[in-house]
XYZ file of N, CA, C and O in Angstrom:
692
model
N 123.491 101.628 72.893
C 123.339 101.155 71.519
C 121.975 101.516 71.199
O 121.205 101.554 71.714
N 122.007 102.329 69.450
C 120.704 103.339 69.555
C 120.942 101.750 68.581
O 121.970 101.367 67.156
N 119.694 101.449 67.766
C 119.063 99.886 66.547
C 117.518 100.040 66.871
O 116.853 100.333 67.805
N 117.210 100.484 65.612
C 115.084 99.949 65.270
C 115.327 98.047 64.902
O 116.237 98.388 64.048
N 114.274 97.728 65.289
C 113.482 96.562 64.671
C 112.983 96.982 63.223
O 112.086 97.548 63.448
N 113.122 96.541 62.223
C 112.619 96.964 60.652
C 111.647 95.417 59.909
O 112.823 95.002 60.437
N 110.305 95.581 59.627
C 110.506 94.319 58.288
C 112.173 94.460 56.861
O 112.583 95.445 56.936
N 111.974 92.871 57.239
C 112.920 93.496 56.413
C 112.663 93.752 54.735
O 111.551 94.028 54.124
N 113.824 94.744 52.862
C 113.340 94.837 52.501
C 114.875 94.106 51.386
O 114.830 93.031 51.617
N 114.258 94.124 50.362
C 114.208 93.345 49.002
C 116.390 94.334 49.158
O 116.471 92.887 48.715
N 116.176 94.546 49.218
C 118.235 95.600 50.057
C 118.993 94.851 51.156
O 119.541 94.541 50.902
N 117.826 94.285 51.712
C 118.128 93.138 53.391
C 117.953 92.442 52.857
O 119.449 91.185 53.826
N 117.649 90.786 51.643
C 118.502 89.710 51.486
C 120.249 89.524 51.820
O 120.513 88.549 51.507
N 120.914 90.780 51.066
C 122.792 90.058 50.475
C 123.246 89.895 51.978
O 123.727 88.878 52.068
N 122.176 90.640 53.194
C 122.463 91.184 54.878
C 121.827 89.926 55.264
O 123.007 89.640 56.847
N 120.549 89.513 54.744
C 119.856 87.656 55.684
C 121.127 86.104 54.768
O 121.379 85.950 55.905
N 120.826 87.135 53.805
C 122.310 85.741 53.319
C 123.096 85.658 53.897
O 123.818 84.838 53.775
N 123.964 87.069 54.135
C 125.643 86.664 54.815
C 125.206 86.275 55.924
O 125.826 84.795 56.766
N 123.930 85.828 56.904
C 123.879 86.485 57.963
C 123.380 84.596 58.601
O 123.376 84.094 59.074
N 123.119 83.824 57.206
C 121.886 82.451 57.481
C 124.272 82.165 57.250
O 123.128 81.017 57.631
N 124.483 81.554 56.455
C 126.064 81.954 56.027
C 126.559 81.532 57.744
O 127.196 79.992 57.747
N 127.290 82.718 58.383
C 127.119 82.997 59.925
C 126.462 82.043 60.499
O 127.174 80.988 61.739
N 125.586 82.002 60.742
C 124.231 80.287 61.592
C 124.915 79.078 61.242
O 124.659 78.706 62.216
N 124.305 79.402 59.989
C 125.134 77.870 59.451
C 126.778 77.750 60.045
O 126.325 76.401 60.420
N 127.708 78.046 59.638
C 128.874 77.969 60.254
C 128.618 78.266 62.174
O 129.473 76.838 62.924
N 127.698 78.876 62.546
C 127.721 78.872 65.019
C 126.854 77.022 64.330
O 127.434 76.387 65.356
N 126.465 76.974 63.923
C 125.586 75.177 63.490
C 126.333 74.135 63.087
O 126.477 72.700 63.698
N 127.979 74.193 62.882
C 128.179 72.952 62.192
C 127.723 72.952 61.423
O 128.140 71.156 60.483
N 127.066 73.334 60.442
C 125.942 72.817 59.292
C 126.241 73.582 57.623
O 125.680 73.953 57.396
N 127.344 74.377 57.682
C 127.868 74.951 56.453
C 127.931 74.935 56.073
O 127.133 75.417 54.515
N 128.094 73.966 55.279
C 127.833 72.870 54.087
C 125.980 72.222 53.722
O 125.995 71.973 52.490
N 125.101 72.774 54.662
C 123.991 72.915 54.005
C 123.120 72.975 54.181
O 122.636 73.188 53.159
N 123.865 75.093 53.613
C 123.266 75.994 52.713
C 122.649 75.928 51.051
O 123.984 75.800 50.988
N 121.955 75.996 51.387
C 121.780 75.596 49.495
C 121.830 77.284 48.664
O 121.652 77.277 47.244
N 120.821 77.304 49.551
C 119.510 78.439 49.338
C 121.309 80.018 48.919
O 121.845 79.735 48.854
N 120.178 80.730 47.547
C 121.462 82.277 47.075
C 120.431 83.253 47.748
O 119.141 83.136 47.755
N 121.108 84.996 47.191
C 120.042 85.350 47.702
C 119.376 85.654 46.191
O 118.219 85.971 46.639
N 119.189 85.684 44.772
C 118.637 85.143 44.324
C 117.445 83.793 44.725
O 115.941 85.141 44.818
N 117.266 83.624 45.145
C 116.315 82.355 45.520
C 115.314 82.953 46.685
O 114.952 83.846 46.896
N 116.324 84.037 47.661
C 115.692 84.325 48.560
C 115.042 85.544 49.004
O 113.609 86.014 49.122
N 115.664 86.298 47.653
C 114.578 87.855 47.366
C 113.162 86.686 46.311
O 112.335 87.684 46.869
N 113.573 85.689 45.443
C 112.213 85.837 44.844
C 111.533 85.082 45.836
O 110.407 85.559 46.167
N 111.336 84.542 46.815
C 110.819 83.762 47.461
C 110.518 84.430 48.597
O 108.970 83.497 49.455
N 111.675 86.018 49.235
C 110.239 86.766 50.476
C 109.770 87.511 49.540
O 109.472 88.054 50.588
N 110.168 87.733 48.130
C 109.496 88.988 47.939
C 109.101 89.263 46.722
O 108.958 90.130 45.741
N 108.932 88.126 46.282
C 108.578 87.651 45.181
C 106.766 88.094 44.973
O 105.655 88.234 45.608
N 106.018 87.592 44.122
C 104.260 87.529 44.019
C 103.315 86.739 45.025
O 102.046 87.033 45.582
N 104.085 85.380 45.316
C 103.534 85.235 46.578
C 104.735 84.359 47.506
O 104.994 83.638 47.732
N 104.815 85.356 48.754
C 105.812 85.285 49.243
C 106.374 84.317 50.513
O 104.512 83.585 50.945
N 106.921 82.816 50.656
C 107.349 82.157 51.717
C 107.285 82.073 53.235
O 106.959 81.412 53.762
N 108.058 83.969 52.858
C 108.317 83.473 54.452
C 107.760 85.400 54.431
O 108.198 85.943 54.295
N 109.129 85.600 55.561
C 108.550 86.736 56.309
C 109.343 87.159 57.546
O 110.511 85.895 58.363
N 110.412 88.315 57.321
C 111.580 88.700 58.076
C 111.738 90.255 58.734
O 111.247 90.733 58.400
N 112.236 90.158 59.858
C 112.660 90.997 60.521
C 113.725 91.511 60.555
O 114.702 89.956 60.752
N 114.751 92.632 60.437
C 115.341 92.351 61.241
C 116.790 93.662 61.885
O 114.955 94.737 62.489
N 117.129 93.368 62.556
C 118.086 94.041 63.557
C 118.855 95.653 62.122
O 120.135 95.480 62.096
N 118.311 96.394 61.990
C 119.466 97.957 62.077
C 119.803 98.494 62.948
O 119.634 99.321 64.034
N 121.325 98.567 63.414
C 121.944 99.647 63.966
C 122.104 101.119 63.279
O 122.065 101.386 61.697
N 121.199 102.044 64.790
C 120.886 103.247 64.305
C 123.008 104.906 64.513
O 124.020 104.188 64.682
N 122.209 106.070 63.793
C 123.210 106.640 64.381
C 124.980 107.125 64.153
O 125.852 106.955 64.453
N 125.246 106.219 62.752
C 126.124 105.512 62.127
C 127.074 104.411 63.171
O 127.950 104.333 62.209
N 126.307 103.624 63.909
C 127.012 102.650 63.948
C 127.620 101.572 62.745
O 126.589 101.254 62.512
N 128.438 100.745 63.577
C 128.600 99.625 62.755
C 129.148 98.703 63.218
O 129.850 99.398 64.214
N 129.324 97.589 62.592
C 129.510 96.135 63.168
C 131.447 96.628 62.912
O 131.799 97.365 62.041
N 131.835 95.532 63.628
C 133.968 95.402 63.218
C 133.862 95.470 61.883
O 135.147 96.507 61.622
N 132.970 94.726 61.015
C 133.165 93.963 59.407
C 133.027 95.443 58.915
O 132.617 95.378 58.086
N 131.659 96.082 59.673
C 131.549 97.336 58.796
C 130.228 97.575 58.216
O 128.918 97.840 57.838
N 128.730 96.853 59.525
C 127.763 95.975 58.417
C 126.660 96.467 59.744
O 127.271 97.236 60.555
N 125.903 97.978 59.253
C 124.445 97.897 59.712
C 123.745 96.927 60.174
O 123.228 96.992 61.321
N 123.186 96.124 59.298
C 121.765 95.096 59.975
C 122.781 93.883 60.181
O 123.611 93.591 59.306
N 122.358 93.355 61.546
C 123.606 92.662 62.734
C 122.489 92.027 62.959
O 122.847 90.942 64.130
N 121.165 91.155 62.902
C 120.427 90.336 63.377
C 119.202 90.063 62.035
O 118.481 91.188 61.550
N 118.381 88.762 62.726
C 117.061 88.502 62.337
C 116.593 87.885 62.738
O 117.096 86.622 63.496
N 115.591 87.989 62.314
C 114.478 86.549 62.477
C 113.440 86.134 61.590
O 112.633 87.253 60.897
N 113.334 85.135 60.755
C 112.534 84.497 59.492
C 111.725 84.434 59.752
O 111.688 82.344 60.356
N 110.269 84.062 60.161
C 109.447 82.923 60.357
C 108.268 82.786 59.319
O 109.018 83.703 58.082
N 107.516 82.108 59.257
C 106.768 81.114 57.971
C 105.416 80.448 59.583
O 105.052 80.687 60.038
N 104.543 81.425 58.513
C 103.235 80.692 59.109
C 102.619 79.590 58.237
O 103.250 78.830 56.726
N 101.988 78.476 58.886
C 102.122 76.944 59.031
C 100.273 77.083 59.408
O 99.737 77.970 60.140
N 100.428 75.928 58.809
C 98.885 75.483 59.626
C 98.610 74.335 59.810
O 99.029 73.291 60.015
N 98.169 74.519 61.380
C 97.293 73.003 62.260
C 96.065 72.639 61.816
O 94.949 73.701 62.054
N 96.329 70.953 61.390
C 94.531 71.189 61.703
C 94.032 71.165 63.407
O 93.106 71.650 63.429
N 94.918 71.415 64.427
C 93.886 71.274 65.416
C 94.066 72.824 66.200
O 92.637 73.179 66.763
N 94.177 73.850 65.636
C 94.166 75.202 65.747
C 94.462 76.025 64.918
O 94.574 77.874 64.873
N 94.707 75.972 63.908
C 94.919 77.161 63.344
C 95.791 77.189 62.995
O 97.310 76.560 62.917
N 95.746 78.569 61.808
C 97.868 78.945 61.982
C 98.447 79.840 63.016
O 98.218 79.211 64.301
N 99.373 79.623 62.536
C 100.295 79.428 63.666
C 102.179 79.698 62.883
O 102.314 79.672 61.421
N 102.914 80.370 63.821
C 104.170 81.266 63.202
C 105.479 80.476 63.242
O 105.132 79.631 64.654
N 106.591 79.258 62.803
C 107.126 79.043 62.907
C 108.732 79.364 62.335
O 108.035 80.376 61.411
N 109.130 79.648 63.847
C 110.380 80.353 63.186
C 111.333 79.788 62.686
O 112.757 79.152 63.840
N 112.225 80.707 61.858
C 112.907 79.044 61.326
C 114.646 79.116 61.237
O 115.477 78.590 62.197
N 114.584 81.672 62.242
C 115.908 81.313 62.184
C 115.892 82.697 63.328
O 114.854 83.562 62.808
N 116.260 82.642 64.085
C 116.877 83.910 65.245
C 118.309 84.040 64.961
O 119.053 83.303 65.793
N 118.621 85.574 64.478
C 120.247 85.083 64.580
C 120.591 87.206 65.104
O 120.094 87.511 64.040
N 121.533 86.991 65.995
C 121.795 87.661 66.291
C 124.069 87.704 66.019
O 124.090 87.388 66.314
N 124.702 88.997 65.456
C 125.669 89.031 64.839
C 127.052 88.612 66.102
O 126.043 89.194 67.617
N 127.517 87.885 67.519
C 128.078 86.951 68.226
C 128.522 88.533 69.067
O 128.172 89.112 70.429
N 128.968 90.073 68.154
C 129.514 91.279 69.130
C 127.990 91.973 69.290
O 128.441 92.892 70.625
N 126.869 91.672 69.365
C 125.841 91.752 69.203
C 125.047 90.985 69.972
O 124.045 91.800 70.725
N 125.576 89.947 70.446
C 124.848 89.511 71.382
C 125.097 89.926 72.670
O 125.455 90.280 73.496
N 124.270 89.489 73.902
C 123.920 90.469 75.168
C 123.029 91.708 75.349
O 123.183 91.983 76.755
N 122.540 92.197 74.144
C 121.908 94.098 74.118
C 120.961 93.526 74.756
O 119.736 94.630 74.298
N 119.909 93.115 74.462
C 119.045 92.009 73.946
C 118.169 91.688 73.046
O 116.715 92.798 72.565
N 119.302 92.997 71.720
C 118.896 92.545 70.879
C 117.545 91.276 69.892
O 116.114 91.071 69.130
N 118.091 90.123 69.616
C 117.108 88.816 70.142
C 115.771 88.869 70.808
O 115.232 88.011 70.522
N 116.316 89.165 72.420
C 114.594 88.981 72.673
C 114.095 89.598 71.722
O 111.908 90.187 72.344
N 114.009 91.423 71.586
C 113.557 92.437 71.019
C 112.562 91.599 69.999
O 111.860 91.800 69.258
N 113.417 90.650 68.398
C 113.083 90.068 67.210
C 112.270 89.112 68.116
O 111.369 89.128 66.681
N 112.335 88.662 68.737
C 111.140 87.649 69.121
C 110.231 88.411 69.427
O 108.801 87.574 69.123
N 111.212 89.072 70.230
C 109.398 89.538 70.716
C 108.110 89.790 69.539
O 106.989 90.383 69.387
N 108.970 90.792 68.422
C 108.573 91.434 67.158
C 107.783 90.372 66.746
O 106.361 90.361 66.424
N 108.098 89.349 66.891
C 107.242 87.698 66.003
C 106.003 87.511 66.864
O 105.220 87.014 66.280
N 106.931 87.290 67.792
C 104.937 87.135 68.798
C 104.093 88.110 68.985
O 102.947 87.233 68.766
N 105.058 89.810 68.624
C 103.758 90.443 67.512
C 102.754 90.176 66.962
O 101.383 90.306 67.034
N 103.535 89.198 65.700
C 102.278 89.035 64.971
C 101.594 88.422 65.163
O 100.749 88.002 64.897
N 102.176 86.747 66.179
C 101.525 86.006 66.589
C 99.936 86.568 67.040
O 99.116 86.230 66.882
N 100.012 87.609 68.085
C 99.262 87.920 68.983
C 98.280 88.915 67.888
O 96.952 88.306 68.217
N 98.578 89.554 67.632
C 97.860 90.422 66.447
C 97.170 89.624 65.202
O 95.929 90.186 65.040
N 97.141 88.187 65.072
C 96.999 87.687 63.772
C 96.359 86.422 64.897
O 95.310 86.298 64.092
N 96.216 86.332 65.896
C 95.824 85.642 66.805
C 95.502 84.242 66.832
O 95.291 83.637 66.391
N 97.025 84.219 65.994
C 97.213 82.635 66.067
C 97.697 82.169 66.969
O 98.470 82.505 68.061
N 97.489 80.639 66.776
C 97.824 79.086 67.997
C 98.586 79.798 68.585
O 99.178 79.534 69.971
N 100.040 79.953 68.020
C 101.963 80.199 68.510
C 102.590 79.877 68.037
O 102.718 80.086 66.791
N 104.160 80.306 68.319
C 105.203 80.831 67.768
C 105.423 79.227 68.100
O 105.778 78.859 68.835
N 106.517 78.970 66.733
C 107.397 77.162 67.027
C 108.742 77.395 66.832
O 108.139 77.983 65.658
N 109.196 76.660 67.158
C 110.942 76.862 66.235
C 111.536 75.333 67.082
O 110.749 75.178 67.943
N 112.555 74.414 66.426
C 113.321 74.459 66.452
C 114.747 74.753 67.351
O 115.257 75.220 66.661
N 115.379 73.595 67.915
C 117.092 74.758 68.721
C 117.422 72.711 68.582
O 117.312 71.945 69.012
N 118.537 72.439 68.370
C 119.690 71.966 68.099
C 119.835 71.795 69.706
O 119.912 72.247 70.783
N 120.177 70.700 69.484
C 120.215 69.769 71.291
C 121.358 69.928 71.403
O 121.578 70.038 72.887
N 122.705 70.644 71.101
C 123.358 71.011 71.981
C 123.797 72.886 71.939
O 124.135 72.987 73.347
N 123.029 73.307 71.711
C 122.179 74.353 71.603
C 121.748 74.792 73.325
O 121.038 75.010 73.206
N 122.937 74.980 74.120
C 122.281 75.122 75.255
C 121.981 76.983 75.195
O 120.491 77.650 75.998
N 122.981 77.489 74.998
C 122.423 78.978 75.561
C 121.155 79.582 74.891
O 120.091 79.941 75.896
N 120.990 78.843 73.303
C 119.534 78.653 73.545
C 118.442 78.441 73.589
O 117.488 79.108 74.112
N 118.162 76.948 74.004
C 117.535 76.293 74.782
C 116.773 77.586 76.216
O 115.473 76.894 75.977
N 118.068 77.546 77.004
C 118.193 78.161 77.842
C 117.307 78.916 77.730
O 115.774 79.915 78.035
N 117.746 79.752 76.900
C 117.049 81.216 76.061
C 115.422 81.136 76.562
O 114.521 81.561 76.800
N 114.962 79.989 75.262
C 113.641 80.156 75.321
C 112.619 79.604 76.386
O 111.571 80.127 77.077
N 113.823 78.732 77.005
C 112.934 78.357 78.154
C 112.403 79.591 78.967
O 111.640 78.860 79.911
N 113.835 79.785 79.379
C 113.397 81.233 80.575
C 112.775 82.326 79.619
O 111.665 82.652 80.337
N 111.859 82.196 78.943
C 110.877 82.626 78.420
C 109.019 82.321 78.088
O 108.356 82.797 77.872
N 109.648 80.918 78.320
C 107.721 81.019 78.741
C 107.550 79.266 78.057
O 106.586 78.575 78.033
N 108.958 78.898 76.572
C 108.648 77.274 75.597
C 108.202 76.246 76.299
O 109.755 76.458 77.396
N 108.467 75.715 75.438
C 108.433 74.072 76.392
C 108.599 73.077 75.543
O 108.844 73.088 74.148
N 109.537 72.470 75.909
C 110.180 71.796 74.458
C 109.312 70.628 74.346
O 109.029 69.913 75.446
N 108.801 70.702 73.498
C 108.453 69.634 73.203
C 108.303 67.851 73.026
O 107.093 66.544 73.297
N 109.626 68.526 73.373
C 110.653 66.972 73.107
C 110.285 66.077 74.283
O 109.915 64.917 74.464
N 110.365 67.130 75.288
C 109.957 65.576 76.997
C 109.063 65.980 77.103
O 108.410 64.896 77.974
N 108.415 66.990 76.776
C 106.970 67.368 77.560
C 106.147 66.485 77.323
O 104.831 65.829 77.341
N 105.665 66.748 75.164
C 104.677 65.846 74.530
C 104.935 64.709 74.145
O 104.768 63.124 73.122
N 106.790 64.480 74.096
C 107.400 62.946 73.110
C 107.515 63.382 71.631
O 107.125 62.204 71.097
N 107.081 65.067 71.161
C 107.221 64.819 69.599
C 108.562 64.967 69.555
O 109.295 65.847 70.089
N 108.740 64.063 68.043
C 110.235 64.365 67.635
C 110.023 65.083 66.129
O 108.811 64.768 65.313
N 110.804 65.975 65.331
C 110.393 66.400 64.593
C 111.521 65.187 63.515
O 112.552 65.286 63.499
N 110.232 65.162 62.259
C 110.906 64.669 60.871
C 111.180 65.368 59.621
O 110.593 65.806 59.406
N 112.237 64.560 58.945
C 112.478 65.133 57.533
C 112.671 64.323 56.802
O 113.052 63.251 56.352
N 111.809 64.075 55.679
C 112.685 63.516 54.358
C 113.095 64.540 53.785
O 112.906 66.006 53.299
N 114.445 63.735 52.468
C 114.734 64.826 51.937
C 115.663 64.549 50.706
O 115.395 62.630 51.296
N 116.003 65.190 49.379
C 117.304 64.001 48.986
C 116.706 62.342 48.211
O 115.231 62.249 47.552
N 116.992 61.461 48.139
C 117.096 60.971 47.751
C 116.268 60.011 48.620
O 115.065 58.723 48.028
N 115.632 60.017 50.122
C 114.515 59.362 50.166
C 112.681 60.655 50.110
O 112.212 59.872 49.747
N 113.338 61.762 49.975
C 111.524 62.514 49.161
C 111.189 62.232 48.086
O 110.531 61.618 48.295
N 112.495 62.163 46.559
C 111.751 61.512 45.797
C 111.681 59.953 45.922
O 110.499 59.710 45.472
N 111.665 58.688 46.658
C 110.946 57.710 47.286
C 109.823 58.118 47.667
O 109.080 57.351 47.266
N 109.329 58.565 48.622
C 107.874 59.024 48.599
C 107.490 59.295 48.240
O 106.589 58.616 47.957
N 107.805 60.248 46.839
C 107.170 61.106 45.411
C 106.618 59.689 45.233
O 105.287 59.954 44.787
N 107.571 58.627 44.740
C 106.985 58.736 43.533
C 106.993 56.795 44.138
O 107.035 55.830 43.179
N 106.394 56.789 45.323
C 106.609 55.117 45.864
C 105.143 54.793 45.773
O 105.292 53.483 45.126
N 104.477 54.818 45.120
C 102.897 54.700 45.123
C 102.534 55.105 43.482
O 101.776 54.655 43.128
N 103.856 54.729 42.982
C 102.941 55.822 41.353
C 104.047 54.592 40.305
O 103.335 54.481 40.189
N 105.068 54.638 41.222
C 105.449 53.201 39.905
C 106.459 53.580 39.420
O 107.325 52.810 38.817
N 107.169 55.085 40.111
C 108.347 55.476 38.909
C 109.497 54.704 39.534
O 109.371 55.369 40.519
């Protein structure tokens, strides 16, 4: 199977959005997707992009069962650690089910790791759902460290009413 991994372009947003929905369904969180293709375009390809992305594209006229040539993606952003400087947060790593086990996922994450090494970033970090054992095993096999077990770090989130409450708790609004 021939394919290339390349930086995503504006024209890929339709496929990235499709795969974001597929990933959310796999994670049993389809109802949580609020982003649109238009927002994805603006946020990734506007004047001040918030994220970067690589896509996997099939070559030589090959297509998925549904007729797609873009069959995987890795979406990431640069974050800053006050202890170590810039690092990459990998938000999504996804390969369509029919192409899993072909090495595409390994090559995608390797491409993101290359960005870290080339730019001298301190680390590549990501989150995995506790039930997604195949993904967790894949990352651990590649040398990742589970920070919840090794250092006791837990990821926390404020959103919705909790975020509003936090934002306005000191201002009296």
